[in-house]
Short mmCIF file of C-alpha atoms and ligand atoms in Angstrom, two decimals:
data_model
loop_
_atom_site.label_atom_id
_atom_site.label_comp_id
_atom_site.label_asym_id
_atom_site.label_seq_id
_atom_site.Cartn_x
_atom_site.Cartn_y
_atom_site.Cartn_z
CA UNK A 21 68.36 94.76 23.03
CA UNK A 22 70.28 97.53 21.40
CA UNK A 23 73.63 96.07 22.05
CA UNK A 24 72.30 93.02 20.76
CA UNK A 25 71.66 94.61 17.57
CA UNK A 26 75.07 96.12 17.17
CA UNK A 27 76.55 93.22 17.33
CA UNK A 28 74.65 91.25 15.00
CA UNK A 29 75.61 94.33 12.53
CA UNK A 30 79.16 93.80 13.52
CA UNK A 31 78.88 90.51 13.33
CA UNK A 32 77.54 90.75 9.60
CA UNK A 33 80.28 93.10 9.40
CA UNK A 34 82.59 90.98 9.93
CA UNK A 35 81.23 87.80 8.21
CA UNK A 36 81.03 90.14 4.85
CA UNK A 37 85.16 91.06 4.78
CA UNK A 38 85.78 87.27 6.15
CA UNK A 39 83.83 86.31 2.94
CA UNK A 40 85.38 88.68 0.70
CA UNK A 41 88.73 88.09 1.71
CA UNK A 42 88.43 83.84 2.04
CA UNK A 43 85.99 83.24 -1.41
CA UNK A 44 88.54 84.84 -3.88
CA UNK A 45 91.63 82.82 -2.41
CA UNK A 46 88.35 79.68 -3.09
CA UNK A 47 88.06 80.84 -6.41
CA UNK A 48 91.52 80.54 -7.59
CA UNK A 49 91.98 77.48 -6.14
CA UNK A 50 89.32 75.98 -8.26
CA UNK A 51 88.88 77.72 -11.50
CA UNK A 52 89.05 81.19 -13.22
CA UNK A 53 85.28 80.77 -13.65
CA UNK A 54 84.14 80.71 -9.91
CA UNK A 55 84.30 77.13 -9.44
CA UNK A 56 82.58 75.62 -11.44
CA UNK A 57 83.59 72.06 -10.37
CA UNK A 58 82.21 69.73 -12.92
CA UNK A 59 83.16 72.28 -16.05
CA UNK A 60 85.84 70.51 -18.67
CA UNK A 61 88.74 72.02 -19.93
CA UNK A 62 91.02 70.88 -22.65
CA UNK A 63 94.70 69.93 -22.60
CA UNK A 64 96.00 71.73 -25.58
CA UNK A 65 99.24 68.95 -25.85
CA UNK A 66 97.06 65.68 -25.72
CA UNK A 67 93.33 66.97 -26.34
CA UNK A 68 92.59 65.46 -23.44
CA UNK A 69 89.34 66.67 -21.31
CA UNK A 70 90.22 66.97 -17.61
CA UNK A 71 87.79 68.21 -14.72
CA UNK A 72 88.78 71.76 -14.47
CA UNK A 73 89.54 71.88 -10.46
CA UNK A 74 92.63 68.87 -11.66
CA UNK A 75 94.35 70.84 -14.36
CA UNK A 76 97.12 71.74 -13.59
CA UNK A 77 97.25 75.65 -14.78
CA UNK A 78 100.32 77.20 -16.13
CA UNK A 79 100.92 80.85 -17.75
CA UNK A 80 103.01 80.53 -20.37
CA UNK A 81 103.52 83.51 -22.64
CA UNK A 82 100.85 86.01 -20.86
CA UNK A 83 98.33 82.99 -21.39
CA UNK A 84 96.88 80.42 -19.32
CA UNK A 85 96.53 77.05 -19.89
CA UNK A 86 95.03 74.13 -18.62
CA UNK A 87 96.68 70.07 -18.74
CA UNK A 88 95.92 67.19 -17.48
CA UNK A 89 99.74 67.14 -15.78
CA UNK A 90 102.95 68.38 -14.97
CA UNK A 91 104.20 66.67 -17.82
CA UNK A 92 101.76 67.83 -20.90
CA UNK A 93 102.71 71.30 -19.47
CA UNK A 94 106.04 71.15 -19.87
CA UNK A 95 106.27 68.98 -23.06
CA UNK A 96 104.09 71.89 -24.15
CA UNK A 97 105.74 74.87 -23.04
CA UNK A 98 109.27 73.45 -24.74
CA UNK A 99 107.28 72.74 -27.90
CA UNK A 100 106.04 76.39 -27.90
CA UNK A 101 109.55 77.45 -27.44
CA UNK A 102 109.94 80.98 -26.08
ZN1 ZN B 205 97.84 65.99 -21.30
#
């Protein structure tokens, strides 16, 4: 009975750094904002609203942005110059 306990404390242990180190790598994946899946974000080149979790995210100039596609965020990040 004892060494049944241990383990479920290892065992809930274990599952606790599993979820810390899988959820964050989750997280990123999906949104700065903990995934919020159905939140809208705004293209800043078209105005376009796009479901967060399909923007396609790029840093430019120490900020991030969000577009609808590849091509928004590069017609963007030329306009911007840098
Ligand atoms: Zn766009």
């Amino acid at each position: 009975m004892i060494r049944f306990l241990i383990f479920l404390i290892l065992a809930y242990a274990a599952f606790r750094v599993v979820k810390a180190v899988v959820w964050p790598k989750e997280k990123i994946i999906r949104g700065p904002d903990g995934g919020v899946i159905d939140e809208m974000v705004q293209d800043p080149y078209c105005k376009t609203y796009i479901p967060k979790r399909e923007a396609v995210r790029k840093i430019i100039g120490g900020e991030t942005y969000s577009f609808c596609s590849e091509e928004c965020a590069k017609k963007f990040e030329s306009q911007k110059g840098s």
